[in-house]
Structures are given as structure tokens and as C-alpha cells.
Short mmCIF file of C-alpha atoms in Angstrom, two decimals:
data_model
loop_
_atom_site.label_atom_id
_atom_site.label_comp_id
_atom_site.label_asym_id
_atom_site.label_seq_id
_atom_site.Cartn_x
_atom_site.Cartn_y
_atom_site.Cartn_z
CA UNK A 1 48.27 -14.31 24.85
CA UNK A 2 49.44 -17.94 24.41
CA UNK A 3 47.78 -20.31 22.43
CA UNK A 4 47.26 -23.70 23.55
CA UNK A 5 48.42 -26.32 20.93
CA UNK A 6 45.62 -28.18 19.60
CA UNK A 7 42.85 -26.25 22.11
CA UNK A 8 39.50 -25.37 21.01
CA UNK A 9 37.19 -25.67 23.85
CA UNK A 10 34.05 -26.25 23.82
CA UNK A 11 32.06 -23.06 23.41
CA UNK A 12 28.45 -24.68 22.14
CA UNK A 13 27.22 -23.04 25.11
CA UNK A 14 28.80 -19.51 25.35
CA UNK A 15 26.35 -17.72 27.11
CA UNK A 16 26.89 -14.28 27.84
CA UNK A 17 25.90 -14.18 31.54
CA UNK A 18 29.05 -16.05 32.36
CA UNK A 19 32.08 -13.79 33.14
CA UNK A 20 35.45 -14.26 32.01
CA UNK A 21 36.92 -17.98 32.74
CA UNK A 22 33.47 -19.48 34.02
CA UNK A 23 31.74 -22.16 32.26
CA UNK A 24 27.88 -23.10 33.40
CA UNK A 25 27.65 -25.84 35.53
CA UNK A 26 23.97 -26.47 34.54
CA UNK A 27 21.63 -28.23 37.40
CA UNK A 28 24.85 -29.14 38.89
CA UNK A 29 25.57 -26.84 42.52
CA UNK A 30 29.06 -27.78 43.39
CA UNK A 31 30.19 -28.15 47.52
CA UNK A 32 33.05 -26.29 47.95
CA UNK A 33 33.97 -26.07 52.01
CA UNK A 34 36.86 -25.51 53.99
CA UNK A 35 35.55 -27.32 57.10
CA UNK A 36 32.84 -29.83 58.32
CA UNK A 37 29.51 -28.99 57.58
CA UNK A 38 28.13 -27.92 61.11
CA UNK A 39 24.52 -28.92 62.96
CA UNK A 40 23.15 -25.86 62.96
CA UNK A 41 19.75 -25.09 64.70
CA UNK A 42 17.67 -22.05 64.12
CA UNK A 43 16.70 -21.73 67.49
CA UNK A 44 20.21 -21.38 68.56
CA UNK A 45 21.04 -19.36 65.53
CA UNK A 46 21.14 -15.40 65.50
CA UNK A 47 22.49 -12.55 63.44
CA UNK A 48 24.45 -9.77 64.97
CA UNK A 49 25.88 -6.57 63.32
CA UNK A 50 28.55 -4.76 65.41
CA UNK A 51 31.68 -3.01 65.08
CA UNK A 52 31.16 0.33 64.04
CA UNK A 53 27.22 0.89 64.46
CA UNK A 54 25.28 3.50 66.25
CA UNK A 55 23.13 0.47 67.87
CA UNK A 56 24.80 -3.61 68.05
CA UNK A 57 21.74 -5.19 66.74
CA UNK A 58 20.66 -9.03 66.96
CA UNK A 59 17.55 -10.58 65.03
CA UNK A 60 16.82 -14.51 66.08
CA UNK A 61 15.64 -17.13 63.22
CA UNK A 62 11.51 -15.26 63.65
CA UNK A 63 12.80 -11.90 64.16
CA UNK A 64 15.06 -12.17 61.01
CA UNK A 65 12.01 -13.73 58.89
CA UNK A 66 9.82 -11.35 60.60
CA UNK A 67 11.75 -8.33 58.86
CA UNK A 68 10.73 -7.72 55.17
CA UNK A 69 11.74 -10.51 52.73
CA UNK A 70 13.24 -9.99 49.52
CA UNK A 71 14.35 -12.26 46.44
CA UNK A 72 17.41 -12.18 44.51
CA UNK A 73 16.86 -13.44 40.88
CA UNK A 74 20.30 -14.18 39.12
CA UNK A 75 23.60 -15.91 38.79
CA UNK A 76 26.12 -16.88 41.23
CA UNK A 77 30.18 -17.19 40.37
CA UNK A 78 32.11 -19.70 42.04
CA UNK A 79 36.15 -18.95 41.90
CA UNK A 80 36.90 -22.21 40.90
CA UNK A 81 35.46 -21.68 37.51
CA UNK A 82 31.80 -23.10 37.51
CA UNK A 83 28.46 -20.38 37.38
CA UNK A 84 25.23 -21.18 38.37
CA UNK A 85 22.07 -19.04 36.05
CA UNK A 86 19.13 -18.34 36.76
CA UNK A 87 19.03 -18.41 40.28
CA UNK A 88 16.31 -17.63 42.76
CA UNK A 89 17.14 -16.89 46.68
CA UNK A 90 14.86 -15.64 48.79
CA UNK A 91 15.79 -13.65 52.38
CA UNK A 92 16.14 -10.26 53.98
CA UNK A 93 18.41 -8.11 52.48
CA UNK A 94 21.42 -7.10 54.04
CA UNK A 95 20.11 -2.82 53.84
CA UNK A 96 17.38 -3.91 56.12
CA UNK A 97 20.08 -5.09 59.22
CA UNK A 98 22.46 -2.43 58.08
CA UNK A 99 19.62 0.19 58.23
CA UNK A 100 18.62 -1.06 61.67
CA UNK A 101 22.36 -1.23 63.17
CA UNK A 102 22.76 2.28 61.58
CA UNK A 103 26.62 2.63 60.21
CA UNK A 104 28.71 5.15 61.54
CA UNK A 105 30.12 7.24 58.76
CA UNK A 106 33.79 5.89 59.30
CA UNK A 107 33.13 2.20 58.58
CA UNK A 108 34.40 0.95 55.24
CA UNK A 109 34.30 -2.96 55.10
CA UNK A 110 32.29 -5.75 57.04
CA UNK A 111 33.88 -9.06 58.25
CA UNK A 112 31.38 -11.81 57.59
CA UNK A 113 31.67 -14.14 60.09
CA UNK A 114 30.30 -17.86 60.45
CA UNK A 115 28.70 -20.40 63.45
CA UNK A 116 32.20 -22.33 61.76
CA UNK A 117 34.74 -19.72 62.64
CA UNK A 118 34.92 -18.73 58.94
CA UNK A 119 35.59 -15.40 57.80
CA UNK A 120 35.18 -13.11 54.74
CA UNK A 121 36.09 -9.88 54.26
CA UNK A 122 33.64 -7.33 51.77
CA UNK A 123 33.57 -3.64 51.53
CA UNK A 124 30.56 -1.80 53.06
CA UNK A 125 29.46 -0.85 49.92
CA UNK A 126 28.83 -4.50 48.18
CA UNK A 127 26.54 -5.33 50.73
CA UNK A 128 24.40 -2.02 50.30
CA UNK A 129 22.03 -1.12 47.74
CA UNK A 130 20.28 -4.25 47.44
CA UNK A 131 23.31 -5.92 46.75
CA UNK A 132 23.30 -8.55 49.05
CA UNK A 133 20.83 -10.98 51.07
CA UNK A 134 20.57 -12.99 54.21
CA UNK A 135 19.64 -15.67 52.50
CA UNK A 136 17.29 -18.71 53.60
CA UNK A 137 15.66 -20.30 51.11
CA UNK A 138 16.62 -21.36 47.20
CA UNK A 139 13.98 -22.22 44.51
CA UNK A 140 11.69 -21.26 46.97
CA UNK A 141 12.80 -23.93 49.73
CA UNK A 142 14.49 -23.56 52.69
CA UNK A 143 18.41 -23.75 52.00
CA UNK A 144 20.18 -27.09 52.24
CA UNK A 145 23.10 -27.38 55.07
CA UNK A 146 25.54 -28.70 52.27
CA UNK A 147 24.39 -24.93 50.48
CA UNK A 148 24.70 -22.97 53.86
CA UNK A 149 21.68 -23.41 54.98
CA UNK A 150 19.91 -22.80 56.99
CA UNK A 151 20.91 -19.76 56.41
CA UNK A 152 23.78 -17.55 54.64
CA UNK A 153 25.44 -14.76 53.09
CA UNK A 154 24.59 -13.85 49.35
CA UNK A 155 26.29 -11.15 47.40
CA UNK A 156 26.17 -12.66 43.99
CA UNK A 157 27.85 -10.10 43.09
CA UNK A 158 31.13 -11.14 43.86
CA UNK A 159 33.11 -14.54 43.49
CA UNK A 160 30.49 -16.84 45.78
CA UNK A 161 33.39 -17.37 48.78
CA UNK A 162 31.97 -14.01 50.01
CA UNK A 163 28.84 -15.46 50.18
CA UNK A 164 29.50 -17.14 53.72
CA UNK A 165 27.51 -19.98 54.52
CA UNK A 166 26.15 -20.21 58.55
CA UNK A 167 26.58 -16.44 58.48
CA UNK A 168 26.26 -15.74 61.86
CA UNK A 169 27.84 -11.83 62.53
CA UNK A 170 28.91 -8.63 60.10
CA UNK A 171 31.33 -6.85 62.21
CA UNK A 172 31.62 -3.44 60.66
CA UNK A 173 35.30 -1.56 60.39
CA UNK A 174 36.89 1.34 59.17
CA UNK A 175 39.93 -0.51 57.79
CA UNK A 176 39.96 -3.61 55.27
CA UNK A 177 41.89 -7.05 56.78
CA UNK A 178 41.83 -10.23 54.94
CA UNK A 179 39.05 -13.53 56.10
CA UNK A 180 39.74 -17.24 55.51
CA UNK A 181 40.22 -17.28 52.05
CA UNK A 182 41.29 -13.71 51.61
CA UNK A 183 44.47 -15.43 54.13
CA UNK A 184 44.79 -17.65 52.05
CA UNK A 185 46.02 -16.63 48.64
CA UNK A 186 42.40 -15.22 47.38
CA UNK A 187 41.62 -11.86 46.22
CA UNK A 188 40.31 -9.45 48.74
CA UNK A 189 37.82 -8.04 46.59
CA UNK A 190 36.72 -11.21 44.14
CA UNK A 191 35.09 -9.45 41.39
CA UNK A 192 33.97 -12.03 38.71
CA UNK A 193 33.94 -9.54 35.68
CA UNK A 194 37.52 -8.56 36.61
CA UNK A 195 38.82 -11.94 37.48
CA UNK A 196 40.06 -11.34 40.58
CA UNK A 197 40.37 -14.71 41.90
CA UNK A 198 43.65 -14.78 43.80
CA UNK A 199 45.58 -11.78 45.52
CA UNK A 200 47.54 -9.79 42.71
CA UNK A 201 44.84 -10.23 40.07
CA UNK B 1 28.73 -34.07 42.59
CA UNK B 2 26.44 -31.14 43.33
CA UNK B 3 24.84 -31.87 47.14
CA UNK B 4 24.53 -35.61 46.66
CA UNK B 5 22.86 -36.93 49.56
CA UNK B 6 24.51 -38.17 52.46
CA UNK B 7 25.39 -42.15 52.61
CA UNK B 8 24.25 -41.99 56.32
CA UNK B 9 24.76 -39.01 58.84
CA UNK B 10 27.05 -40.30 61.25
CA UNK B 11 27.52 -38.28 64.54
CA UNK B 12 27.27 -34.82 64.39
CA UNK B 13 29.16 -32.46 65.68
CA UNK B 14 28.55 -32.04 69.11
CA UNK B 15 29.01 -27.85 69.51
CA UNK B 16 27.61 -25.47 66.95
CA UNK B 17 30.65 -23.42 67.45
CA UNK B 18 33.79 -25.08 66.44
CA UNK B 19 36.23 -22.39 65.25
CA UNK B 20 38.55 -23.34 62.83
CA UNK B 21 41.68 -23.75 63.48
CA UNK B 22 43.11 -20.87 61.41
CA UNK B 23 46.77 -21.63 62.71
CA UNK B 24 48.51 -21.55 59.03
CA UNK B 25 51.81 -20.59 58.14
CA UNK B 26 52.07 -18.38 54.98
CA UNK B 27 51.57 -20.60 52.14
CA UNK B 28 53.57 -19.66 49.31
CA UNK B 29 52.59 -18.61 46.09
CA UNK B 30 53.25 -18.53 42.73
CA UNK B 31 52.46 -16.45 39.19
CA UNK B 32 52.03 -17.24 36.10
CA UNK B 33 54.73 -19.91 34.46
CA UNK B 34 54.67 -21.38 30.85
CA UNK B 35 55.30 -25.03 32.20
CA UNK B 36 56.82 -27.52 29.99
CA UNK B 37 55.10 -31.08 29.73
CA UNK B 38 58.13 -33.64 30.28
CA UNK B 39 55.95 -36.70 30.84
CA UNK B 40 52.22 -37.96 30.34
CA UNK B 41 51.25 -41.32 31.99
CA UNK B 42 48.05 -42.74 31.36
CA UNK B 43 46.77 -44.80 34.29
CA UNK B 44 43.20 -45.51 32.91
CA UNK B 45 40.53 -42.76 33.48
CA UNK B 46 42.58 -40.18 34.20
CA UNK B 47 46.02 -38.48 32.78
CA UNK B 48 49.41 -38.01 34.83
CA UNK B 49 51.21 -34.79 34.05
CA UNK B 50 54.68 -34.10 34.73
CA UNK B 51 55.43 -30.54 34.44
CA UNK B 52 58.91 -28.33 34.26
CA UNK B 53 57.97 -25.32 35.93
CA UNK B 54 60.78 -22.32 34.91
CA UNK B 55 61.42 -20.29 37.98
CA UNK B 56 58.97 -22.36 40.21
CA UNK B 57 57.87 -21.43 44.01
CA UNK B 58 57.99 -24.85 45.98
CA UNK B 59 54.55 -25.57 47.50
CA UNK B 60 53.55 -27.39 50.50
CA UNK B 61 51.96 -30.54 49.75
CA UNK B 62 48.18 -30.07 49.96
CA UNK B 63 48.31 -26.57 47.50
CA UNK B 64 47.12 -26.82 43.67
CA UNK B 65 47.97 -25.70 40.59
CA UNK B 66 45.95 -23.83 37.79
CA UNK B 67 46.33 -24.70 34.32
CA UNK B 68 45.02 -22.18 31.69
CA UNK B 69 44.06 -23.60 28.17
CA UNK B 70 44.25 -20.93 25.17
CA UNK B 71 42.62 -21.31 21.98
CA UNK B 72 43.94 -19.19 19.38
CA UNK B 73 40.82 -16.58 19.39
CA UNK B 74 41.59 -16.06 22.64
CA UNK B 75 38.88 -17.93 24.50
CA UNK B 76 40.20 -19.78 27.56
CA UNK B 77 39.47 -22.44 30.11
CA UNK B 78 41.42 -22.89 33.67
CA UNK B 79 40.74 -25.67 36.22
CA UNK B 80 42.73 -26.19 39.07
CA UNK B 81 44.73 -29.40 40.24
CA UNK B 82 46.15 -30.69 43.65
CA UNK B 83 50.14 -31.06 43.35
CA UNK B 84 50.97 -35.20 43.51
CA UNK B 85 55.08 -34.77 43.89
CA UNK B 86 56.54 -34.07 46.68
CA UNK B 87 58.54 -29.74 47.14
CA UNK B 88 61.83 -32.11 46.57
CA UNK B 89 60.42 -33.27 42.92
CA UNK B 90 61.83 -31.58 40.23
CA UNK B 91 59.00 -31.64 38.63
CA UNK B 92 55.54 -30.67 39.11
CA UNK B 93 53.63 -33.77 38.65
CA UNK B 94 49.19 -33.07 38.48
CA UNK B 95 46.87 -36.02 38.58
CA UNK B 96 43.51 -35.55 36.22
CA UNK B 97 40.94 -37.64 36.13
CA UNK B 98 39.18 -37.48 33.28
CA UNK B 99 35.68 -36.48 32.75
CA UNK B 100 33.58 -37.43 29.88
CA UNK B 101 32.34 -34.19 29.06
CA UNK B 102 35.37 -32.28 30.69
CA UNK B 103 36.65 -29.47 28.57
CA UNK B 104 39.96 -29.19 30.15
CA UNK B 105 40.32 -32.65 31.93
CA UNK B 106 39.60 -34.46 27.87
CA UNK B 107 42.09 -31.81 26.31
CA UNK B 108 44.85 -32.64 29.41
CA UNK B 109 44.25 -36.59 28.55
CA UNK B 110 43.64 -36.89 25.03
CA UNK B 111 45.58 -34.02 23.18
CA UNK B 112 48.52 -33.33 25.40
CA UNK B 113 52.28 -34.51 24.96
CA UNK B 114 55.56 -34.18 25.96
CA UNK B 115 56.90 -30.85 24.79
CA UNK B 116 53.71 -29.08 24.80
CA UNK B 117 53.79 -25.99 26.67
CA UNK B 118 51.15 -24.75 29.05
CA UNK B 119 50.07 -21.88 31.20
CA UNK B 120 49.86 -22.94 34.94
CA UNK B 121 49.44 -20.47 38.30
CA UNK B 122 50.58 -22.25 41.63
CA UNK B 123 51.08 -22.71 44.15
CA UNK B 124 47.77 -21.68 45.64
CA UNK B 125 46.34 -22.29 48.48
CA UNK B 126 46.72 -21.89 52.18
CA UNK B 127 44.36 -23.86 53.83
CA UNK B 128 44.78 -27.33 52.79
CA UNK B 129 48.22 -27.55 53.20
CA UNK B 130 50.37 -29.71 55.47
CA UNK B 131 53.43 -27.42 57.21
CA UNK B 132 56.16 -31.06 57.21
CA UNK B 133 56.12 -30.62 60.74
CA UNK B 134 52.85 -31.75 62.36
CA UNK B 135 51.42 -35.33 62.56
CA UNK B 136 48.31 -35.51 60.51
CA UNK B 137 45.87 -38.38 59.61
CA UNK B 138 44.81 -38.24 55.95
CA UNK B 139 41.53 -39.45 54.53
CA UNK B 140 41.43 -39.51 50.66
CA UNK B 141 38.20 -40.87 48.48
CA UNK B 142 39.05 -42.08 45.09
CA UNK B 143 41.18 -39.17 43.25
CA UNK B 144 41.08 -37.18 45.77
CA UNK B 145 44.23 -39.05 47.38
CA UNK B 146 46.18 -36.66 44.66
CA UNK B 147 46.96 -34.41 47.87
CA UNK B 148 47.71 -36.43 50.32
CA UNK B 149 49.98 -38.49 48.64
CA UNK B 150 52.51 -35.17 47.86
CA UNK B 151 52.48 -34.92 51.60
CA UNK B 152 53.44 -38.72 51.87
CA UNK B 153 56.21 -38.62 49.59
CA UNK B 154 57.22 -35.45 51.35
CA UNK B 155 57.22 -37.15 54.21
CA UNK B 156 59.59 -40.05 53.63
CA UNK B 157 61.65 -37.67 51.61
CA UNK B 158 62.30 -35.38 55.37
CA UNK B 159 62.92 -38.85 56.48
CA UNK B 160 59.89 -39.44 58.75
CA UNK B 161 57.35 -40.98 57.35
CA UNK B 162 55.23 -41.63 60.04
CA UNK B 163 54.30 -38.17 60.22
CA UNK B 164 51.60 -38.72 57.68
CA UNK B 165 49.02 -41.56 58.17
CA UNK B 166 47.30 -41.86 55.07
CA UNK B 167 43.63 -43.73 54.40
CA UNK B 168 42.63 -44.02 50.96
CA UNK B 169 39.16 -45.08 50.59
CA UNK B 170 38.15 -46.60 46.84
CA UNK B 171 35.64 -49.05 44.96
CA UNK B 172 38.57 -51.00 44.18
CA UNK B 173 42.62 -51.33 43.53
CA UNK B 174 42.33 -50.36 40.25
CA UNK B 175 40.07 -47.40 41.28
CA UNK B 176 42.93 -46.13 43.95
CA UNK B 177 45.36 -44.12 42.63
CA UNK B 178 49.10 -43.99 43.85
CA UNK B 179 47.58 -47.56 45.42
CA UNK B 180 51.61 -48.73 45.42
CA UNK B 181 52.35 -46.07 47.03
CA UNK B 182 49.94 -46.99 49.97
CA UNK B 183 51.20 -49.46 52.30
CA UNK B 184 53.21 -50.11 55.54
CA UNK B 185 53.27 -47.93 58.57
CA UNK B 186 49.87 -46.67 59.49
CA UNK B 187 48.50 -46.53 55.68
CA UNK B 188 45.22 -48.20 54.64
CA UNK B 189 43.67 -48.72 51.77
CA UNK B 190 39.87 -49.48 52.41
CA UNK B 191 38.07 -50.65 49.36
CA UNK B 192 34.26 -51.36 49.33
CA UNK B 193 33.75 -53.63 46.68
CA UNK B 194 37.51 -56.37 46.84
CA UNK B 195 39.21 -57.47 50.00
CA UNK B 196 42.44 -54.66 49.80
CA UNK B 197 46.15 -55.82 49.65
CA UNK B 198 46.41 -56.16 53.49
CA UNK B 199 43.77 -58.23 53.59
CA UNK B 200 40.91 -56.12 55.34
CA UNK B 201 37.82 -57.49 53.90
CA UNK B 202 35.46 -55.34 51.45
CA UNK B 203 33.58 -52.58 53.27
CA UNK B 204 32.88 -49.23 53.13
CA UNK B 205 35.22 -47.01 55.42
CA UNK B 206 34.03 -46.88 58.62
CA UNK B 207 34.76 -45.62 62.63
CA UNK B 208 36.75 -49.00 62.71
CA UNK B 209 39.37 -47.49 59.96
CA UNK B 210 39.57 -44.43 61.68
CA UNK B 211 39.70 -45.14 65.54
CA UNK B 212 43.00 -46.30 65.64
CA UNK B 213 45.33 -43.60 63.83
CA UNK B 214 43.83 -40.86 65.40
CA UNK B 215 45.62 -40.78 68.54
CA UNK B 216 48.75 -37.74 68.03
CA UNK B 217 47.24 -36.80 65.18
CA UNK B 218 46.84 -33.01 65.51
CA UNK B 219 45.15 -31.96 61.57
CA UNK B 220 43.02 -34.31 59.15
CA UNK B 221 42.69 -33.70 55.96
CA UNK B 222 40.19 -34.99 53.74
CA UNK B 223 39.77 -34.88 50.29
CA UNK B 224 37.00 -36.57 47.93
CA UNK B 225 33.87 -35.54 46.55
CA UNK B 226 31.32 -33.48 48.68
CA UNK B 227 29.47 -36.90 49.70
CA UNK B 228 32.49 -38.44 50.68
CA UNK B 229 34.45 -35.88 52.05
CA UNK B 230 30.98 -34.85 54.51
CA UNK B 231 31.17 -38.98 55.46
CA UNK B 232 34.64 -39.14 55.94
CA UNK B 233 34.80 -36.07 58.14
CA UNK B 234 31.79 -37.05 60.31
CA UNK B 235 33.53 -40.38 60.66
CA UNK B 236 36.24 -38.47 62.27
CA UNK B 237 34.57 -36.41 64.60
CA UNK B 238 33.19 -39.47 65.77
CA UNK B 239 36.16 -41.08 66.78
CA UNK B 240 37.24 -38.18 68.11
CA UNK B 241 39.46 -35.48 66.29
CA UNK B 242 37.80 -31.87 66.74
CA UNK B 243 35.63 -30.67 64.02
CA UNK B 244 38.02 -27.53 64.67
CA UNK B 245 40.95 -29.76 63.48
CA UNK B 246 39.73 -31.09 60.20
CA UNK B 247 40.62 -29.74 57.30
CA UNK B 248 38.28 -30.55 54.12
CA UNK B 249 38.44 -30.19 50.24
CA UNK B 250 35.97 -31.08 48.03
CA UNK B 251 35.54 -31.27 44.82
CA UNK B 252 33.67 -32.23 42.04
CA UNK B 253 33.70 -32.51 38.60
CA UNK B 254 34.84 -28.71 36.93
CA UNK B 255 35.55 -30.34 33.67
#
């Protein structure tokens, strides 16, 4: 360890839902994104799970709200330090489209892909066991496009960059390869609790 | 910043899908360093640091730095800064504006001096990052010029400066950092609230900014807070560089 000269921090709010190297960014919700926000409209929008599934399945904005909806109730990690408690999303969650596509027993980690071209890689197994959510609404209102919306990835989980925003496709695989970030000098797991912000941590 | 709303939705991008261009060389990347502080400048609201980095990886102007604060019980605080000098700089200079209630950004400005020592990570990032080679049009808000102008001075220092076209969009002079370093060639500096140095009256940016420098350029990149960086990059696809081609980083206050 080494000490800061003359560093105390302010620690008036320690609160011990925030992992390592987070502080809590209050009411604030950050933008972080790579590219311009994109017009997207639900009627044009649809989800698709393929790779290695026993049936390519697509849901459209009704049939994807027509599936059962689920809520995620929690806190969300961005990798550039700030956490967000106490968060509500509502959605389907990601078991119900995996169940549907069925997995074939050699598939090991899902590329997320978005209506942007943006990627994230995530092993099969943080998106199952009600782990993770299409998500469409927040606080009970239909997700913001700045946020994602209308529609995204959440696994909360995980640093929030694997939470893709305009989630459009999970392409399943039986090998891990890197997404945008994941290219780019971020881990390719992005555990919070562990830190794993950048490759090598 | 936090979603503020949008000054005015300009036009939108015309195609839902507009891949990115993921075309990026390797960026590099570098571990942890204990970085020496040679020199703090103070340019009102916001601290200058000039760091010796032992051992440092060059970056490509566009990539940041982290700096990790330590207090002695072992608690710690990291935030990450764009890189202002240019890969030639033998230093590593950061620009920090600072935040009222920022817990590393008061400590950087108000505590810091030459000699300190301090844990920084760099360089990171792969995305926003200009390769020296292509022609790109850059669109800065306020501090988030910090970027752009390490691929400026990298520019002139590989001898061709007109490879980077840089617009840096403020209230006023005093509000623009770097503002010197702003001028000639294809630079603007567009201020909303005083008429700038070249004389272009007080407005906000605008299409009219824009239209002409985007001709040959192949990459924007635009850096500001989420409201401006979402204006600034509409403004751009509406004078015609492909969403595809803009590159965006936004940020907002993390203390």
C-alpha cells in the first residue's frame, strides 16, 4: 500500500453496498457512451438469441412484454467509479429467452450485441439464474434513450458496461472473445467486488 | 450531469443500424506507476498536473490516466483523467477541473505539490484515441477539450497540423481551456456568451461551425458532458459525418 500525502477522503458516507473503489453517486445517473445515442423504435426493434441454441428465437417489442415480467431491486456499478443504490428495473429476465432458445450444452459465453454495433462479452452463467434482465423500464417508467432505453441489458451484477444499452441480439458460443470495451483495455469479466476493471486486474 | 435534457434534438440519425466503426489499432497500455508531481498550475477552477511517469508506456492522444489516492488506513479513491501533452512530452500533463464536492478533483487542486508522489494506471483506453495518421474533426465542450488538445499538440509535433481540426465550444475565453492553444488553421473557438478571438459573434455552436471542416474528415471525436456531447454529435450527423464515424466521451462529474 502507498499512502497518499495529506489524503483522507471523504468517507461520511461509507456505505457498505458499495464495492471496493466506488463512491455513491446519489440521484445523480451518469451517461457514459461510446457512440451517438441512436433513434430507436420499438416497432423496428427485436431480440434474437442465436449461436449455439437448439431453436434461434426472436421476440418483437409485444412479444418480449408479453413474456413474464420480472423486477430487479438493487445497485448498479459503473467502472468508472460511481454506484447507483437502490435501484428498481423492471423487464423479462434473461432465463426466460435463454429457456425458450434452449442452450446447447457446449455454449459457455454470450456476445451481447447492440442496434449501435456495440458489443459485450459475459459468460453464460452471469446471465442465468435470475441474474440478469431485459430491461425496459426504471422506477417504474419506461427507460430513457440516454439510459438505453428503450430497452437494454442488465446484469447488475457485473461492472454496468455489460449491461448493453439497445440490446438487440445474445449470440451464444462455446469459446470467450473480447466486445467493445473488453477490445479495448477492459476486463473481460468486470466483477465489481474483485475490481476487475481493466484486463490484468 | 446525470441525463440532463437535451438543448434541442437536432437531426437524428437517419438508420437505426449504424455499426461502429470498430477499426482501432491496439491501444497501448500501461500498469501501475508511482508518478512524481513536477508541476501544478492553477488556471482557475481547475488544477494542471504535470506528472514524471518512471518507466511510462506512451499513449495515443485521446487515452486517460487513473490516479489512485491512499489514505493511510487504506481506504482509497481513483478517478480517471484524459492525457493533455502530447506521446513526445516528457511529461504526463492531466487537466482537473475541480468540483466543489469532489473527493479526488479538491485533494488534486488544493493539497497537491510538486514532489508529491502518486499512484496513476495509464494509458487506458482504446476507443477514444486518435492513431496520428487519420484526419479527424474534434468537437470539445468546456473541459472536455483536455483530449483533443494532446492530439493537437501531437499533431504539430509529427509536423502536420492540419490533421486535427479542433472546435472548442465554451461560455466564454476564460471558460476554454488550452484557449491559446486554439487558433489558426481550421480551429474554432465558439463561445455562447462573448464574441471569440476571431471574431465570430456569441452563439451557441451550431451546423454553421460544423459544415465546413467536415469535408476529409474520416473520425470525430467529441468530448463534453452527456448534454453536450449528445448536441454536438447530432450536430454532426447533420452536416454529414456518419453516426458510424463519431467517436463520443462523456463525462460528468466523478468527483
Amino acid at each position: 500500500m502507498s499512502v497518499t500525502r495529506g489524503f483522507l477522503g471523504h468517507r461520511r458516507e461509507r456505505d457498505p453496498r458499495l464495492p471496493p473503489g466506488q463512491y455513491n453517486a446519489g440521484d445523480d445517473w451518469p451517461v457514459l457512451t461510446a457512440e451517438v445515442t441512436p433513434n430507436l423504435r420499438t416497432d423496428a426493434w427485436t431480440l434474437t438469441v442465436d449461436g449455439l441454441v437448439e431453436r434461434v428465437s426472436t421476440w418483437t417489442w409485444d412479444e418480449a412484454h408479453a413474456l413474464p415480467q420480472s423486477e430487479y431491486h438493487g445497485d448498479i456499478h459503473c467502472v468508472t467509479t460511481w454506484s447507483k443504490l437502490g435501484t428498481v428495473f423492471g423487464g423479462v429476465s434473461v432465463d426466460e429467452v435463454l429457456d425458450a432458445a434452449g442452450p446447447r450444452p457446449e455454449a459457455t459465453h454470450v456476445m451481447a450485441t447492440s442496434t449501435t454495433g456495440y458489443t459485450t462479452n459475459l459468460p453464460l452463467e452471469d446471465l442465468r439464474g435470475g441474474k440478469a434482465w431485459v430491461a425496459f423500464t426504471f422506477g417504474g417508467l419506461p427507460l430513457t434513450t440516454h439510459h438505453g432505453g428503450p430497452v437494454r441489458l442488465l446484469v447488475p451484477h457485473l461492472y454496468f458496461w455489460k449491461s448493453a444499452k439497445w440490446v438487440t441480439r445474445l449470440t451464444l458460443m462455446d469459446h470467450d472473445e473480447p466486445g467493445f470495451w473488453e477490445r479495448n483495455g477492459y476486463h473481460d469479466r468486470g466483477d465489481p467486488w474483485q475490481e476487475q476493471r481493466y484486463q490484468g486486474d | 450531469m446525470a441525463g440532463a435534457a437535451l438543448p434541442g434534438r437536432l437531426t437524428p440519425p437517419t438508420t437505426e443500424e449504424h455499426a461502429i466503426d470498430t477499426g482501432t489499432p491496439t491501444a497501448p497500455r500501461g500498469g501501475w506507476r508511482r508518478a512524481t508531481v513536477r508541476e501544478v498550475r492553477d488556471p482557475g477552477g481547475a488544477v494542471v498536473l504535470r506528472l514524471d511517469v518512471p518507466d511510462r508506456v506512451d499513449h495515443m492522444p485521446g487515452q486517460h490516466y487513473v490516479v489512485r489516492l491512499t489514505a493511510d488506513d487504506g481506504y482509497t479513491a481513483a478517478r480517471s483523467y484524459s492525457v493533455v501533452s502530447a506521446p513526445s512530452d516528457p511529461l504526463v500533463e492531466l487537466y482537473v477541473e475541480r468540483l466543489e464536492d469532489g473527493e479526488v478533483s479538491t485533494f488534486l487542486a488544493d493539497v497537491v505539490e510538486p514532489g508529491d508522489e502518486l499512484e496513476v494506471r495509464g494509458p487506458i483506453g482504446g476507443w477514444f484515441a486518435w492513431d496520428g495518421e487519420t484526419p479527424v474533426l474534434a468537437v470539445g465542450g468546456g473541459s472536455g477539450v483536455a483530449p483533443l488538445v494532446s492530439m493537437l499538440r501531437h499533431a504539430h509535433d509529427l509536423g502536420r497540423p492540419e490533421l486535427v481540426c479542433l472546435v472548442a465550444a465554451a461560455r466564454t475565453l476564460a471558460q476554454t481551456p488550452y484557449a491559446e492553444e486554439i487558433s489558426g488553421g481550421c480551429q474554432v473557438v465558439a463561445l455562447s456568451r462573448e464574441t471569440s478571438p476571431s471574431g465570430r459573434a456569441a452563439s451557441r455552436l451550431s451546423a454553421a461551425d460544423l459544415a465546413p471542416l467536415v469535408e476529409g474528415r474520416r473520425t470525430a471525436f467529441v468530448c463534453g458532458s452527456a448534454a453536450f456531447a449528445e448536441a454536438a454529435s447530432q450536430l454532426l450527423v447533420s452536416v454529414g459525418m456518419p453516426a458510424g464515424s463519431i467517436r463520443v466521451e462523456r463525462f460528468g462529474p466523478s468527483g
